[in-house]
Coordinates of C-alpha atoms in Angstrom, one line a residue:
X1 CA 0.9 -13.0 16.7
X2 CA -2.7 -14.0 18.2
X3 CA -2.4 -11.7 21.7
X4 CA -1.8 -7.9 22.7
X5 CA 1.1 -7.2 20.1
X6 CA -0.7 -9.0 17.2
X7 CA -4.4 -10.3 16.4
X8 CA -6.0 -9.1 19.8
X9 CA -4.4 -5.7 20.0
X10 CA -4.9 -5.2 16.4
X11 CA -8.8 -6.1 16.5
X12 CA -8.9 -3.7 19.7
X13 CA -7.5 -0.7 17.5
X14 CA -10.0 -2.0 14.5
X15 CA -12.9 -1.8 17.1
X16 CA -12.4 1.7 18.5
X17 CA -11.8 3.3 15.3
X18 CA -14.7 2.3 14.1
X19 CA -17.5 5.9 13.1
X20 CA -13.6 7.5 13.2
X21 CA -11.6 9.2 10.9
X22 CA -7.6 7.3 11.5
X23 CA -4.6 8.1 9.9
X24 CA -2.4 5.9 7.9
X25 CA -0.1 5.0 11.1
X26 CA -3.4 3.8 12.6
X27 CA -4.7 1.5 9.5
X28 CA -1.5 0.0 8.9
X29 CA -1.2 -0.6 12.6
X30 CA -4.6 -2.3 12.6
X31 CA -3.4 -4.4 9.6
X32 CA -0.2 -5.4 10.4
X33 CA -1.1 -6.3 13.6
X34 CA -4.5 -8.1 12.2
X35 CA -3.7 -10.6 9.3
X36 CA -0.3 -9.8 8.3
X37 CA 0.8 -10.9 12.0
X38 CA -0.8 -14.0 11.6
X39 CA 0.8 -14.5 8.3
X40 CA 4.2 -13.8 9.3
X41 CA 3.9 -16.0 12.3
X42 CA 4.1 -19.2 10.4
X43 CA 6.8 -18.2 7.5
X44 CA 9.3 -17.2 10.5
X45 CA 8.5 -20.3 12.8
X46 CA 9.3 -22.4 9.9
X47 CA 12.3 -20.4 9.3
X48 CA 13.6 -20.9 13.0
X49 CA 12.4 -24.3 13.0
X50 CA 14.5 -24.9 10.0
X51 CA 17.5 -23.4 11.7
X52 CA 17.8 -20.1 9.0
X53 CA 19.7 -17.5 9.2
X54 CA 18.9 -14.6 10.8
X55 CA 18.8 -12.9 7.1
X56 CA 16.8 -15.2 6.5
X57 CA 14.4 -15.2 9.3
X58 CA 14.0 -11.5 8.6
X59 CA 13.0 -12.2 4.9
X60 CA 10.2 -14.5 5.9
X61 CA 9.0 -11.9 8.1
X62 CA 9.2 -9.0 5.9
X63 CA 7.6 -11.8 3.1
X64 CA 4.5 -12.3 5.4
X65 CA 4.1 -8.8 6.6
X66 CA 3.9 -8.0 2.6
X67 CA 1.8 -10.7 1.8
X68 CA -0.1 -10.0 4.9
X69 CA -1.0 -6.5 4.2
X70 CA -1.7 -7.3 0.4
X71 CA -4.2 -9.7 1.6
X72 CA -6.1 -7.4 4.0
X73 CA -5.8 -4.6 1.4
X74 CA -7.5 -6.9 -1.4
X75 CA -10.0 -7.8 1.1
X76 CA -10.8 -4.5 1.8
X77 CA -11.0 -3.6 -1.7
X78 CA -13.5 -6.7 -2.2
X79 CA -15.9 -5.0 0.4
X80 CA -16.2 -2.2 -2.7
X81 CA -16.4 -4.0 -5.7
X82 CA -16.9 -7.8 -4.8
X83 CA -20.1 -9.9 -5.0
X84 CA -21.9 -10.9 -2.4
X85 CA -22.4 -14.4 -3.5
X86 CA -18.3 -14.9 -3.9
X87 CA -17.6 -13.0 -0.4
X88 CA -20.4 -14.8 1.7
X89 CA -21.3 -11.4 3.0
X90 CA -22.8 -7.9 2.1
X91 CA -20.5 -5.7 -0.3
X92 CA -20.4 -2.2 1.3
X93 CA -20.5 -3.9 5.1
X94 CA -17.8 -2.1 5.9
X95 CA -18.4 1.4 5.1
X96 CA -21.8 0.3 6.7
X97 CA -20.2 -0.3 9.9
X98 CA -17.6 2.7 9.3
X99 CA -14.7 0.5 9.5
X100 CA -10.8 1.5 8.9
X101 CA -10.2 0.4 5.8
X102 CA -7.5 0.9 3.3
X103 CA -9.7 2.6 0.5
X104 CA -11.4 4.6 3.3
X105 CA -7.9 6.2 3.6
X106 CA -6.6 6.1 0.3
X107 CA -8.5 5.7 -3.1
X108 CA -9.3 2.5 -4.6
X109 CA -6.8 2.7 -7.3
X110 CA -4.0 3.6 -4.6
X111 CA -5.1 0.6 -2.7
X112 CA -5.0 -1.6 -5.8
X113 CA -1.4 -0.2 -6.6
X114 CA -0.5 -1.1 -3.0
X115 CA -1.3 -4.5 -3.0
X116 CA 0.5 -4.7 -6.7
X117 CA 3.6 -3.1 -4.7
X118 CA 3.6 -5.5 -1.6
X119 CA 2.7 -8.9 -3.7
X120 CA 5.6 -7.6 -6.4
X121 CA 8.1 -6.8 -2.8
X122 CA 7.2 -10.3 -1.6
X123 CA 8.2 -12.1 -5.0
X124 CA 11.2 -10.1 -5.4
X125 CA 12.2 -11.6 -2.0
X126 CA 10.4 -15.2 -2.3
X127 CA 13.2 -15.1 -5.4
X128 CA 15.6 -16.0 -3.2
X129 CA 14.1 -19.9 -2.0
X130 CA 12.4 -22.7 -3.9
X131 CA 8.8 -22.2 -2.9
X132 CA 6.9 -22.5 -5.4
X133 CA 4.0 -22.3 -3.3
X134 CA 4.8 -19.2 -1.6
X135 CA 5.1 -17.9 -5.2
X136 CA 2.0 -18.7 -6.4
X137 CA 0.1 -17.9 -3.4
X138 CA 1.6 -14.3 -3.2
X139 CA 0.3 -14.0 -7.2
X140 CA -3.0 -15.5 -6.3
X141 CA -3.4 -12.8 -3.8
X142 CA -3.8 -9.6 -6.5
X143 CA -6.6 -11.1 -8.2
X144 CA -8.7 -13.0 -5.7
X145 CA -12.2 -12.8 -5.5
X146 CA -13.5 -13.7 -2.4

């Protein structure tokens, strides 16, 4: 999750696409292979760890690549709208610095539907364990402000 095939290869993309125009393949490639690798790491090492199922291990993957992407999206969509006291940075750093971002793709309200879609995919599947923790931080991550 942290080298070539995860955080490191996705920051690479990130970097070179910056003062680009990407396509979605490209920003979902940067994100998934950003946060939502780093998410997923943990949910599936503690599901191997715990001896799961291989459904099971692939739930917690497809859990943290949702929950992962719905985080990165939301944090993308603070850079818009957030304050800068709450973020501990500018608001509009991004577009400053012409990153790939998901409302540089899409629009703001698609990119607030998105991460509506992936937190609402990851609790249909978080449904099927007793985390209540999991649940809560997957609900937390719509409406967070910082």
């Amino acid at each position: 999750a942290a080298g070539i095939n995860g955080m490191i290869g996705g920051q690479v993309v990130d970097l070179e696409s910056e003062n680009k125009k990407i396509d979605v393949d490209t920003l979902n490639y940067i994100h998934l292979n950003k946060t939502a690798a780093l998410i997923k790491a943990p949910l599936k090492i503690g599901a191997i760890i715990g001896q799961a199922c291989e459904a099971d291990i692939r739930n917690m993957e497809l859990i943290g690549n949702n929950l992962g992407l719905a985080f990165q999206i939301r944090d993308d969509i603070l850079d818009i709208v957030g304050e800068n006291q709450k973020l501990g940075k500018s608001v509009g750093s991004d577009a400053n610095k012409h990153k790939a971002t998901y409302p540089a793709v899409h629009s703001l309200q698609d990119s607030l539907d998105k991460v509506k879609e992936l937190t609402f995919n990851a609790n249909e599947k978080l449904k099927l364990y007793n985390s209540s923790f999991l649940y809560e931080l997957s609900n937390y991550l719509i409406n967070r402000e910082y």
